[in-house]
Coordinates of C-alpha atoms (C1' of nucleotides) in Angstrom, one line a residue:
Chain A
X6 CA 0.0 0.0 0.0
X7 CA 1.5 3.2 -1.1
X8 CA 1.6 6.9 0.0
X9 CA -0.3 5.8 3.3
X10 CA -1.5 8.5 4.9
X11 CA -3.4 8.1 8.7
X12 CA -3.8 10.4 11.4
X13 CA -4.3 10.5 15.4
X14 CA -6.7 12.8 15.9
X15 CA -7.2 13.9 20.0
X16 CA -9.3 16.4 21.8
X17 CA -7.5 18.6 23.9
X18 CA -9.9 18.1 26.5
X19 CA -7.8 15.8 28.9
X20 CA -4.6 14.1 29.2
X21 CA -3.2 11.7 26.7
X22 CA -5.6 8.3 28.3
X23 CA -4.5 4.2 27.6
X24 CA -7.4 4.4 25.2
X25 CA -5.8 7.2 23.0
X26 CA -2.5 6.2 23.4
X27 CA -3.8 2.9 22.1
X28 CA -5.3 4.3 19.1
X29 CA -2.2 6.9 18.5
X30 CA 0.1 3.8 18.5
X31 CA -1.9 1.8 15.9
X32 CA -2.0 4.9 13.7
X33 CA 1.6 4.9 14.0
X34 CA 2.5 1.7 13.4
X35 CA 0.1 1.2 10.4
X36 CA 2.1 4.0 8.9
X37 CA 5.4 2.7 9.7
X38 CA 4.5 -0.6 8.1
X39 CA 3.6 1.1 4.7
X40 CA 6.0 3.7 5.4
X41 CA 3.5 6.1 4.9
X42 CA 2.7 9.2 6.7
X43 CA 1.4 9.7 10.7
X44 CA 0.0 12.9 11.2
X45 CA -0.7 14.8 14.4
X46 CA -4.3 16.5 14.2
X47 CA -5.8 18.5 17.3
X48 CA -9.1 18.7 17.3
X49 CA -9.4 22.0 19.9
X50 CA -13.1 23.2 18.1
X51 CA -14.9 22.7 21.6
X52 CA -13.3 26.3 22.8
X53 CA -14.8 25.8 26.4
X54 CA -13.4 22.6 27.1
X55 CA -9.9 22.5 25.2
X56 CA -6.6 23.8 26.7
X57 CA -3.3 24.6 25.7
X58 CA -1.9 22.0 28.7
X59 CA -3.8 19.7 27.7
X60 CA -2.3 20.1 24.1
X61 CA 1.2 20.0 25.9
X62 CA 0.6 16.8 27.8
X63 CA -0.6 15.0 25.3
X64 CA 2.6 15.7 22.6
X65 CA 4.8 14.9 26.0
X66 CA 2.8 11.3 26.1
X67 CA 3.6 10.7 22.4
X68 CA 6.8 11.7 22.9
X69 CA 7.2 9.5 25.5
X70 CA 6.2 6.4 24.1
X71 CA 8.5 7.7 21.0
X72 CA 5.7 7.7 18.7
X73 CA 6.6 10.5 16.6
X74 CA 4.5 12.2 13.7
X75 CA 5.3 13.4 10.4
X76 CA 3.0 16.4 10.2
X77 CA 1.4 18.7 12.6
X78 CA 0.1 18.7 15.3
X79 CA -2.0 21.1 12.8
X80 CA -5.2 22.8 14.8
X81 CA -8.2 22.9 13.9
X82 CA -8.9 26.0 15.5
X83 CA -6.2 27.5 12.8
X84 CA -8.6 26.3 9.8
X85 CA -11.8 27.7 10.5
X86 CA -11.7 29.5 7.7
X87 CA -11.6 26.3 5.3
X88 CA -14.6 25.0 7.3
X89 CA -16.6 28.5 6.6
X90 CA -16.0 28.1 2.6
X91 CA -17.3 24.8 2.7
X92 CA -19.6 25.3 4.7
X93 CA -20.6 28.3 2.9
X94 CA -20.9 25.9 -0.5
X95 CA -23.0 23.6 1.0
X96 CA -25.9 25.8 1.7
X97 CA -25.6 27.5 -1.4
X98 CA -25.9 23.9 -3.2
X99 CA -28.8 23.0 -0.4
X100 CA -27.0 20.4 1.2
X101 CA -27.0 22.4 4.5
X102 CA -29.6 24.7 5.7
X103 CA -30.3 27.5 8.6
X104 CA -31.5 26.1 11.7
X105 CA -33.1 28.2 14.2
X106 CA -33.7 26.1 16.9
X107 CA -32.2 27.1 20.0
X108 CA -30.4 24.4 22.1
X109 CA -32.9 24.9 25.5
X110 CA -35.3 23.8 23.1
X111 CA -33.8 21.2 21.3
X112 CA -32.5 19.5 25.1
X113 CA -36.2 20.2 25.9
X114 CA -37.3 17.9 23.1
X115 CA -35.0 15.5 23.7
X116 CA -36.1 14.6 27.3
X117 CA -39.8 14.5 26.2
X118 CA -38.8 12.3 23.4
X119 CA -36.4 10.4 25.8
X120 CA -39.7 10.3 28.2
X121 CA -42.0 8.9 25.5
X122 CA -39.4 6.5 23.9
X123 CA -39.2 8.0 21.1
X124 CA -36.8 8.7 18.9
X125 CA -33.8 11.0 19.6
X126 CA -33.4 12.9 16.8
X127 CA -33.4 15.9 15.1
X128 CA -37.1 16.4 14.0
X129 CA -36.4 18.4 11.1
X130 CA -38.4 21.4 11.7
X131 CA -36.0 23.4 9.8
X132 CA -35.0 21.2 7.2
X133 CA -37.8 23.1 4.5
X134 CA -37.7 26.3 6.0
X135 CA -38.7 29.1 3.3
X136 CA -36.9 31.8 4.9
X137 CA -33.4 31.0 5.0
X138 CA -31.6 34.6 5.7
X139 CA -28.4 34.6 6.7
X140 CA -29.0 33.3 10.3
X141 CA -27.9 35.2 12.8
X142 CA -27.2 33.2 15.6
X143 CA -28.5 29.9 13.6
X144 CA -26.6 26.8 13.5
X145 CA -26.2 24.6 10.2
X146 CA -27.2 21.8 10.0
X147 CA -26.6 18.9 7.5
X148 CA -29.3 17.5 5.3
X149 CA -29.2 14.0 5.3
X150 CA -30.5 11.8 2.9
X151 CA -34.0 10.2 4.2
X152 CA -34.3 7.2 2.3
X153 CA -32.0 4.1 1.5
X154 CA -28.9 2.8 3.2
X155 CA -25.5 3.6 3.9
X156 CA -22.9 0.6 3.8
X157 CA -19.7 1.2 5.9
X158 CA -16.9 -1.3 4.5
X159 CA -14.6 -1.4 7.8
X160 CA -11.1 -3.0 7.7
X161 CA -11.7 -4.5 11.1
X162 CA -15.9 -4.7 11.3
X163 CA -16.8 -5.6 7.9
X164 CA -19.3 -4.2 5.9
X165 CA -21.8 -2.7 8.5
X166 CA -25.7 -1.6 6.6
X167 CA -27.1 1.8 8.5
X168 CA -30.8 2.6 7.1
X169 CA -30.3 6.3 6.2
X170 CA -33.4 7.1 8.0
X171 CA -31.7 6.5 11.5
X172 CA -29.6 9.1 10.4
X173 CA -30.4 12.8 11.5
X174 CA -29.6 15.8 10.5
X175 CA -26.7 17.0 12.4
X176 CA -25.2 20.4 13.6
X177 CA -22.0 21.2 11.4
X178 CA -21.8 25.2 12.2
X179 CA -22.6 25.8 15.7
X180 CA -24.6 29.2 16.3
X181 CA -22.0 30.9 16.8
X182 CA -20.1 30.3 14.2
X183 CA -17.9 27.6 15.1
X184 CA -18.0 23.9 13.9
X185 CA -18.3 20.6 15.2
X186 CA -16.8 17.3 15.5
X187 CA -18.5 15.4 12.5
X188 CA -17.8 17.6 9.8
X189 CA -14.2 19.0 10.8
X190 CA -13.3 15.5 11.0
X191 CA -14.2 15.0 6.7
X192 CA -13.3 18.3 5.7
X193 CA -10.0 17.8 7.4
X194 CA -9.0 14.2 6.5
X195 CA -10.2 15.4 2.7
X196 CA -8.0 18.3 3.1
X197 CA -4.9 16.3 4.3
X198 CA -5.5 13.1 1.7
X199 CA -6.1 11.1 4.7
X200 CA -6.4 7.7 3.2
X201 CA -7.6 5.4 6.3
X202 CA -9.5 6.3 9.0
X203 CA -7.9 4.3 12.3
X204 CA -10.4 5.4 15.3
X205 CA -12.1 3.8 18.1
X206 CA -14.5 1.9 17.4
X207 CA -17.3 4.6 19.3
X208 CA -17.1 6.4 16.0
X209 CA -18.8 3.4 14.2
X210 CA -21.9 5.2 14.0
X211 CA -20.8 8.4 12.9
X212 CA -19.1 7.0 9.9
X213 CA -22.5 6.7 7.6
X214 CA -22.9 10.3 8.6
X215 CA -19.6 11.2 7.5
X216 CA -19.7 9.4 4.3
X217 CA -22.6 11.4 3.1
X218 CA -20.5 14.5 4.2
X219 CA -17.8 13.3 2.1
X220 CA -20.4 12.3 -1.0
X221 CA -21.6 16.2 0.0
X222 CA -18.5 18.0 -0.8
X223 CA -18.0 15.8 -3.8
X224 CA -15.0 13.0 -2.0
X225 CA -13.7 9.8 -2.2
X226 CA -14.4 8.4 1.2
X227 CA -11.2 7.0 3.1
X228 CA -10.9 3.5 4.1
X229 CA -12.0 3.1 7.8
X230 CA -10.8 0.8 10.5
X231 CA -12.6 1.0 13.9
X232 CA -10.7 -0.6 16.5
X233 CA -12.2 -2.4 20.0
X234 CA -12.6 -0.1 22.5
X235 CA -10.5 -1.0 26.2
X236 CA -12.8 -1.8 29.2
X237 CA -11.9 -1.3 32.8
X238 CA -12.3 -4.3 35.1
X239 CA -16.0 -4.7 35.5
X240 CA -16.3 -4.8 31.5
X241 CA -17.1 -0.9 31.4
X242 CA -15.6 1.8 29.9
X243 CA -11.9 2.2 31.3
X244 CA -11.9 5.4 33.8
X245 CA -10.3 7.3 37.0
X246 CA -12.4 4.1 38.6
X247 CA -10.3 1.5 37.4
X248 CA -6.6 3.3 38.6
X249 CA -4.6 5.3 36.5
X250 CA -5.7 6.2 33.0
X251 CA -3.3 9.0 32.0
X252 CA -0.3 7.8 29.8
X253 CA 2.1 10.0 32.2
X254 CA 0.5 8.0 35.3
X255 CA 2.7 5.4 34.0
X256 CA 5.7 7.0 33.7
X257 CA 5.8 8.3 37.1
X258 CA 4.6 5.1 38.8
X259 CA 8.1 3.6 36.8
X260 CA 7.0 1.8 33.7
X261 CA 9.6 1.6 30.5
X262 CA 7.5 3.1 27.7
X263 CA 7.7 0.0 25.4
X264 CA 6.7 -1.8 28.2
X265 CA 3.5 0.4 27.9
X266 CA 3.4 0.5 23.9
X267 CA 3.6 -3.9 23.8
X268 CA 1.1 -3.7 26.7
X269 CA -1.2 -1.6 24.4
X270 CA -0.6 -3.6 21.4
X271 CA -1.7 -6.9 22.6
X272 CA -4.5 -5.5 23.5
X273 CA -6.9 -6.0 20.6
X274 CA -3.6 -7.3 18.0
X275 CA -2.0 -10.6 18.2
X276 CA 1.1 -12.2 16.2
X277 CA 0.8 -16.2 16.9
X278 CA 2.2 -17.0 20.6
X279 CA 4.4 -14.3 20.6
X280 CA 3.7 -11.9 23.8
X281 CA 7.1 -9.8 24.1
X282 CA 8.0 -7.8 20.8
X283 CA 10.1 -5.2 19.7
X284 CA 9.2 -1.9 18.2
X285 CA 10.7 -3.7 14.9
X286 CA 9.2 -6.5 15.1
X287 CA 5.7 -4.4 15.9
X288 CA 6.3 -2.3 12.6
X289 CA 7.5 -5.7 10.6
X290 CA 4.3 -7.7 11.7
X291 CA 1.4 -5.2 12.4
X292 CA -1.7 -5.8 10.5
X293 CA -5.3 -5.0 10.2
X294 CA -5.5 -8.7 9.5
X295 CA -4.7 -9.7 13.3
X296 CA -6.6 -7.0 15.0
X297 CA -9.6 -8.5 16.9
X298 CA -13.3 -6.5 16.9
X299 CA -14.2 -7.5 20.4
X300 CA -13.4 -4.7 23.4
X301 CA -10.8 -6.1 25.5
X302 CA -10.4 -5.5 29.5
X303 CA -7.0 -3.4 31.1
X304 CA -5.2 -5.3 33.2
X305 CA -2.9 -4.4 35.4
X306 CA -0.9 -7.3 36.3
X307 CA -0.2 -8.2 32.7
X308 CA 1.3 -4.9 32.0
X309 CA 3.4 -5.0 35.6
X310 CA 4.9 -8.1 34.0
X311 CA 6.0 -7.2 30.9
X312 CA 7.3 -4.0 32.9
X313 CA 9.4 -6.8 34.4
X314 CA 10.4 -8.7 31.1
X315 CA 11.6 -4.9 29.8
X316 CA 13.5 -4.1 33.0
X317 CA 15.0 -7.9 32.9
X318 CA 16.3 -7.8 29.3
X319 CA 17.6 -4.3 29.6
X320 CA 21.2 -3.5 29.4
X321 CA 22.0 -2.0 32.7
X322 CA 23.5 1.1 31.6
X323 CA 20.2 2.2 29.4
X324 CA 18.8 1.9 33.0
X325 CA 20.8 4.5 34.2
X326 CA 18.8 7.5 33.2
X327 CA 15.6 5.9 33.1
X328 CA 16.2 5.4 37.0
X329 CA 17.5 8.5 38.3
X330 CA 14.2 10.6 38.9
X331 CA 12.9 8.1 41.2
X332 CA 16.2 7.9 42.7
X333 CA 15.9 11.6 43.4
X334 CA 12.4 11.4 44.3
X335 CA 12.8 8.8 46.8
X336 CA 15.7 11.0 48.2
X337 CA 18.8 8.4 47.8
X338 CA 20.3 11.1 45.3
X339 CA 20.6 14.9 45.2
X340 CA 20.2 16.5 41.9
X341 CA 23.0 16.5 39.6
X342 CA 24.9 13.8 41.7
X343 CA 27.8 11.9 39.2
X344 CA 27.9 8.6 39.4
X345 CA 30.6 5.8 38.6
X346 CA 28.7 4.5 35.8
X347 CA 30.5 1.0 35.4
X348 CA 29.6 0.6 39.5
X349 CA 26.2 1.8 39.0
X350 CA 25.6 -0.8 36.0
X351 CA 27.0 -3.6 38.3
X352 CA 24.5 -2.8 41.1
X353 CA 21.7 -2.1 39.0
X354 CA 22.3 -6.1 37.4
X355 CA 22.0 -7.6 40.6
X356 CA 18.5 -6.1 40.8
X357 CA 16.9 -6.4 37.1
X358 CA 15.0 -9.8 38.1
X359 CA 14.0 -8.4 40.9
X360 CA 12.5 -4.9 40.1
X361 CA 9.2 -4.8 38.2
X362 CA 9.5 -1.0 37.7
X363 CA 12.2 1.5 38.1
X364 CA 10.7 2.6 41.2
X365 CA 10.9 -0.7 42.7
X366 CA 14.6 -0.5 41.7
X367 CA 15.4 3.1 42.6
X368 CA 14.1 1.8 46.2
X369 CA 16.4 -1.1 46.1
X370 CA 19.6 0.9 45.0
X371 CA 19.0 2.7 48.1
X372 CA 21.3 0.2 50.4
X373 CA 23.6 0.7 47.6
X374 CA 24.5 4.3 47.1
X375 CA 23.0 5.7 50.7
X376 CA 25.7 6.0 53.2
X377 CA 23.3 4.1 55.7
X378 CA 20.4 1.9 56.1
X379 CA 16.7 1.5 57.3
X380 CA 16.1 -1.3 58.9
X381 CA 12.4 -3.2 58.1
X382 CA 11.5 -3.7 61.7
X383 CA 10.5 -7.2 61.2
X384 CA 13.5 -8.5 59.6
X385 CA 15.5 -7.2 62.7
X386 CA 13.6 -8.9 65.3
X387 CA 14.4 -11.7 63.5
X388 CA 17.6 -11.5 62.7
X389 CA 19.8 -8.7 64.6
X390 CA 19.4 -10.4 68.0
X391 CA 21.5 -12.0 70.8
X392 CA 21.2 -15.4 68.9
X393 CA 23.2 -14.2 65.9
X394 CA 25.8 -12.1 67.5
X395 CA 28.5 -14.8 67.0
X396 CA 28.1 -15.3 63.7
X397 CA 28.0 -11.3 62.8
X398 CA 31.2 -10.8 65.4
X399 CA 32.9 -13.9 63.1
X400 CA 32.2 -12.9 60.0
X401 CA 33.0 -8.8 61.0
X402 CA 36.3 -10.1 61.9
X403 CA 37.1 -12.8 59.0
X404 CA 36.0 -10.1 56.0
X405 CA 37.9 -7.4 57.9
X406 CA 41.1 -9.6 57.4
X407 CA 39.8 -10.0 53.6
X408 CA 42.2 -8.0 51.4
X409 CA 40.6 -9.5 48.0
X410 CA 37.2 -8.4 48.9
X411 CA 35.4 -9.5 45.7
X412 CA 31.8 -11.9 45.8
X413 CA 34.4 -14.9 45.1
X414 CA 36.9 -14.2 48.2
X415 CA 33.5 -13.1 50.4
X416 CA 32.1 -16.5 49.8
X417 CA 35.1 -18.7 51.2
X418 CA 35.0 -16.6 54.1
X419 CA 31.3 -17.6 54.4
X420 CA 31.9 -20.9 54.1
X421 CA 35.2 -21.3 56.3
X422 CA 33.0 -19.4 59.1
X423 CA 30.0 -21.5 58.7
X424 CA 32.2 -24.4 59.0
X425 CA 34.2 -23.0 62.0
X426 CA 31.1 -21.7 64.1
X427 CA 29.3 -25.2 63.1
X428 CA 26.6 -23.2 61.5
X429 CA 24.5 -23.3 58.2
X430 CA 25.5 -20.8 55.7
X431 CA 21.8 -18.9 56.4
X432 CA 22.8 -18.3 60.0
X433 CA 25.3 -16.4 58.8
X434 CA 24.1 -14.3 55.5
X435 CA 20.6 -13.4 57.0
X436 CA 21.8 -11.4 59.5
X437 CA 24.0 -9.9 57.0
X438 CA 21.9 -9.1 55.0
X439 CA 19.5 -7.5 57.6
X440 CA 23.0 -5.5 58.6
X441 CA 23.9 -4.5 55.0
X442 CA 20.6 -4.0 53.3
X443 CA 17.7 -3.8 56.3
X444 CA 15.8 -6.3 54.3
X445 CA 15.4 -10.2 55.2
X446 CA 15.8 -10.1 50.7
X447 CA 18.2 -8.8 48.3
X448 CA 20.3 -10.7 45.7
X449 CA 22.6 -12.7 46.8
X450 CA 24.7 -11.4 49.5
X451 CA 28.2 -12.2 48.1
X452 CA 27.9 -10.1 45.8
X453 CA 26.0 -7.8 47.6
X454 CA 28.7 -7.0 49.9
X455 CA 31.2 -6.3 47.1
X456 CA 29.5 -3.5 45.5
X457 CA 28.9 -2.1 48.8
X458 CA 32.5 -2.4 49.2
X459 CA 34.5 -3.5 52.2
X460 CA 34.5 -0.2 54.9
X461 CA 30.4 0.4 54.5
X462 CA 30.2 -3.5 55.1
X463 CA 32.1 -3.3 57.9
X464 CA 30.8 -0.3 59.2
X465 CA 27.4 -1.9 58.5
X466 CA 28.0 -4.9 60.8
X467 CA 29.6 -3.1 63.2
X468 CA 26.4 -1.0 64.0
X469 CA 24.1 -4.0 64.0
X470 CA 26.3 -5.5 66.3
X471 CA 26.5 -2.4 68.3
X472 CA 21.9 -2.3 68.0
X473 CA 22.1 -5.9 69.3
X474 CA 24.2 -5.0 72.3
X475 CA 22.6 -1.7 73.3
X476 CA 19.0 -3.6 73.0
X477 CA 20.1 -6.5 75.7
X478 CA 21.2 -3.8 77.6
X479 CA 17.5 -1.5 77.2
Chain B
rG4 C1' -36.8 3.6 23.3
rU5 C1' -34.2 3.3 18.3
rC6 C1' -29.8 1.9 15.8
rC7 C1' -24.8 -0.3 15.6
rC8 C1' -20.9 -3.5 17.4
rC9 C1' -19.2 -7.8 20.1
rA10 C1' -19.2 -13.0 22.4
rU11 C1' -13.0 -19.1 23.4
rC12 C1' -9.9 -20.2 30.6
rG13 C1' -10.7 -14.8 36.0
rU14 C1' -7.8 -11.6 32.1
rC15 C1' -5.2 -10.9 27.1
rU16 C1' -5.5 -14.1 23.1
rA17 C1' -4.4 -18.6 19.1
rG18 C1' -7.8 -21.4 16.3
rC19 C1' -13.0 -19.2 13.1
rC20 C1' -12.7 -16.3 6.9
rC21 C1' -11.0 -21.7 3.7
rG22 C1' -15.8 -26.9 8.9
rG23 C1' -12.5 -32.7 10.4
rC24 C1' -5.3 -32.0 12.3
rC25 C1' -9.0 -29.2 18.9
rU26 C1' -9.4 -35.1 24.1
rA27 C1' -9.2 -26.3 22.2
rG28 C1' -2.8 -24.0 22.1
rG29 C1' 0.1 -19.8 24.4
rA30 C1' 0.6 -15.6 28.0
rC31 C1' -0.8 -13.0 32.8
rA32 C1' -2.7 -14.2 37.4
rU33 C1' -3.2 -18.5 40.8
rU34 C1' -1.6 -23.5 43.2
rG35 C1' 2.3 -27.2 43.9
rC36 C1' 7.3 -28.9 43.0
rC37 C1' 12.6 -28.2 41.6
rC38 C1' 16.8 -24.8 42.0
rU39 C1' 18.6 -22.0 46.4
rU40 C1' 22.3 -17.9 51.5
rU41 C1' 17.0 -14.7 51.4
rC42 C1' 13.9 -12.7 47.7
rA43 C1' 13.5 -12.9 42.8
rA44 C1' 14.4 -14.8 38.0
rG45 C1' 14.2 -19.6 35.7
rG46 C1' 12.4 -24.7 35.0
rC47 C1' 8.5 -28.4 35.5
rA48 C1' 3.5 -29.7 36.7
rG49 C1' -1.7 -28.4 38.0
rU50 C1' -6.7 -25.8 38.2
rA51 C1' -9.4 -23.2 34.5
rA52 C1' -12.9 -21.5 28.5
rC53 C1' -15.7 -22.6 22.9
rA54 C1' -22.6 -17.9 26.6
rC55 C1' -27.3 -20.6 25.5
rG56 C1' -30.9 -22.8 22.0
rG57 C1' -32.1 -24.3 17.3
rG58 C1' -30.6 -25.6 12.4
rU59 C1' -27.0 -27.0 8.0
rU60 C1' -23.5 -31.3 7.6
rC61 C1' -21.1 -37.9 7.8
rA62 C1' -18.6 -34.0 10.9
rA63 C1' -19.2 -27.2 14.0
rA64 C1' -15.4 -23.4 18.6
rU65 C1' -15.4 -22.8 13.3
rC66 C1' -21.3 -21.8 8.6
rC67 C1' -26.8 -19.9 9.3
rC68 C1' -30.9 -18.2 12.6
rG69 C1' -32.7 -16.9 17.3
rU70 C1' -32.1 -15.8 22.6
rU71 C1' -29.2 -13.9 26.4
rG72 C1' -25.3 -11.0 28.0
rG73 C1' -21.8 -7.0 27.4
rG74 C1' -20.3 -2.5 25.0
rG75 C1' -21.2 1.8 21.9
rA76 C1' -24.1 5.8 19.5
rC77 C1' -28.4 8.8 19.3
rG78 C1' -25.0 16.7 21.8
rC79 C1' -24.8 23.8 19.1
rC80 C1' -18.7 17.0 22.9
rA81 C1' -15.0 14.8 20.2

RNA sequence: GUCCCCAUCGUCUAGCCCGGCCUAGGACAUUGCCCUUUCAAGGCAGUAACACGGGUUCAAAUCCCGUUGGGGACGCCA
């Protein structure tokens, strides 16, 4: 498929969500697969509720999960102009007309129909009006066609029938002078050669409307693919209700953005067995082919995991940066604090398997780089008491005497003093580790103890000791 | 109320288009075991699904119809 052009189209209205970050990424990928175009639309024409932050945060989000457009972000509120002399021919060529209805009345209509269950739409009054002047203060409305049916041809759906008289006519110029949703969307996607419409698949039933929009303004319609909208939980629409919705939620709470961006994927697109992909393999195998049409459920876990699977296969040194805001914000490094990197990489390995996001391994870095240590106060009950004090005093003194203080030399010291005291090898390293790290886990202590190096150890030991003697004492 | 979409383990899904290879495969979660200085990671094993009812057919998870359930739309929101 040649000179693809698709577009992600957001309202500024919010923060980039899961659900449009889903719907940005297969946009993207479908043009990176026909190495076609990806353009950035916003679609700001609701001036009440759209904001320049919002506008902000949702470029960050993209940037974040490095899905990067071609063209744009273009604004729709910069094109008004184009949507007037459009607009302007379709009245002059009746396919639009004047209406004069105010919107208390038309709401007022609506709950009476809503009451009588009856039909919601537009009733038409104005559709054969005589008068026609150059509304002030009236909206435009679009005339639809009455009779027949509309057949939508969706790359995902199918061919879906709509009977034209479902159909109303709907608002394209707003009374004051602004337009909507419906219309902006064709006159735009005709304006940038748009060739296929990728889009949640809530839009289904605006697409017959569009297509006579398109047929209106004299257009080839675009080819449409509606994709399975996510569900929260309890099988409804994904919200604040089901935990964190915003795009930036999950960078801050330490998820690797193609953690986030296979995550999304999988959600509605499969390629066999294969659950872990990278962004090549994404571009290489993404179809429309393997995209499913029912909604799919968020969950959690799932993305935690492959969180896990991206930290694990990571190259330690790429988790350098990623790590060091949560470092900072959990206070175990000041701004701008240097770092040996080669020591850093070495500590951050031990911890890959066992950190599920960055935070979790900012957190565990802590007993690294901090000059001291916390202790959990259950793991010290259990361990820094009178019934280990040997084996700490023992080992203090053996790895004090250690000049080749590397995981190999620490573990025959383990294991003569084990053997000396008569003691399993647990009797020893729990304590230990309680003394080095604060925590009854950590990986494994051998090697533990050489990246803390041999004077913190020491130190380390020494003040559990010195905590064990003081509390007989208390 | 009207219209539209959807329906395989708790969840994401493979299989469905082109019926037999399906005693329905994988993954997350969960349970047990192994490995082990702890915790992980990893390995092995287990529990667990074709919504229901009719057809069509020698044969249906796969095709058709209906029912039920879920979702969406019906805005001077997008």
């Amino acid at each position: 498929m040649n000179n693809v052009r698709v577009r992600f189209a957001p309202s500024p209205t919010g923060h980039l969500h899961i659900g449009g970050a889903r719907t940005a990424l297969f946009n993207w990928l479908f043009a990176r697969h026909n190495k076609g175009i990806f353009i950035l639309r916003i679609e700001d024409t609701d001036r009440t509720r759209s904001t320049e932050e919002y506008i902000d945060s949702i470029m960050e989000g993209m940037k974040w999960l490095n899905l990067d457009w071609d063209e744009g972000p273009y604004r729709q509120t910069d094109r008004f102009d184009v949507y007037r002399s459009y607009c302007k021919k379709l009245i002059e060529e009746g396919k639009a007309y004047y209406c004069y209805c105010s919107p208390e009345e038309l709401e007022q209509r609506r709950q009476k129909a809503l009451a009588q269950g009856k039909s919601l739409r537009y009733d038409g009054r104005c559709r054969n009006l005589k008068k026609q002047g150059q509304g002030e203060n009236a909206a435009v409305r679009f005339r639809m066609p009455q009779e027949g049916q509309t057949v939508v041809n969706d790359l995902i759906k199918g061919e879906t029938v709509f009977d034209n008289s479902q159909l109303d006519d709907l608002i394209i110029m707003r009374s004051d002078g602004t337009p909507t949703y419906n219309y902006t969307v064709v006159v735009d996607d005709v304006d940038m050669n748009i060739t296929h419409v990728i889009r949640g698949d809530d839009h289904l039933n605006n697409t017959p409307k569009q297509i006579h929009i398109y047929s209106a303004l004299g257009y080839k319609v675009p080819l449409f693919a509606h994709l399975p909208m996510i569900l929260g939980s309890d099988k409804a629409r994904l919200s604040k209700r089901h935990g964190a919705t915003s795009v930036m939620a999950y960078k801050d709470m330490g998820y690797l953005p193609e953690a986030l961006v296979n995550y999304l994927v999988r959600l509605g697109w499969s390629y066999g067995d294969q659950e872990v992909f990278s962004i090549n393999e994404l571009i290489e195998h993404f179809s429309f082919d393997n995209v499913g049409k029912s909604a799919a459920v968020f969950n959690p876990e799932k993305l935690l995991w492959l969180n896990s699977q991206y930290i694990i296969r990571a190259e330690p040194e790429n988790l350098i940066e990623p790590v060091k805001p949560f470092l900072i914000k959990e206070k175990i490094i000041e701004e701008g604090r240097a770092f040996n990197e080669e020591w850093l990489s070495k500590a951050i390995s031990t911890l890959q398997e066992r950190s599920k996001t960055l935070l979790e391994l900012a957190q565990s870095l802590g007993y690294y780089i901090g000059n001291d240590v916390e202790y959990v106060v259950k793991a010290k009950e259990k361990f820094l008491n009178e019934k280990y004090i040997a084996n700490l005093t023992g080992i203090k003194e053996a790895l004090a005497a250690l000049d080749n203080f590397t995981s190999t030399g620490i573990e025959k010291v383990f294991a003569e003093i084990a053997d000396k005291l008569n003691t399993k090898l647990g009797n020893i390293a729990q304590p230990v580790r309680v003394a080095i790290t604060g925590r009854t886990e950590s990986p494994g202590i051998f090697e533990v103890l050489e990246i803390v190096g041999k004077e913190k150890s020491l130190k380390r030991i020494d003040r559990a000791i010195k905590e064990i003697n003081e509390g007989k004492k208390g």
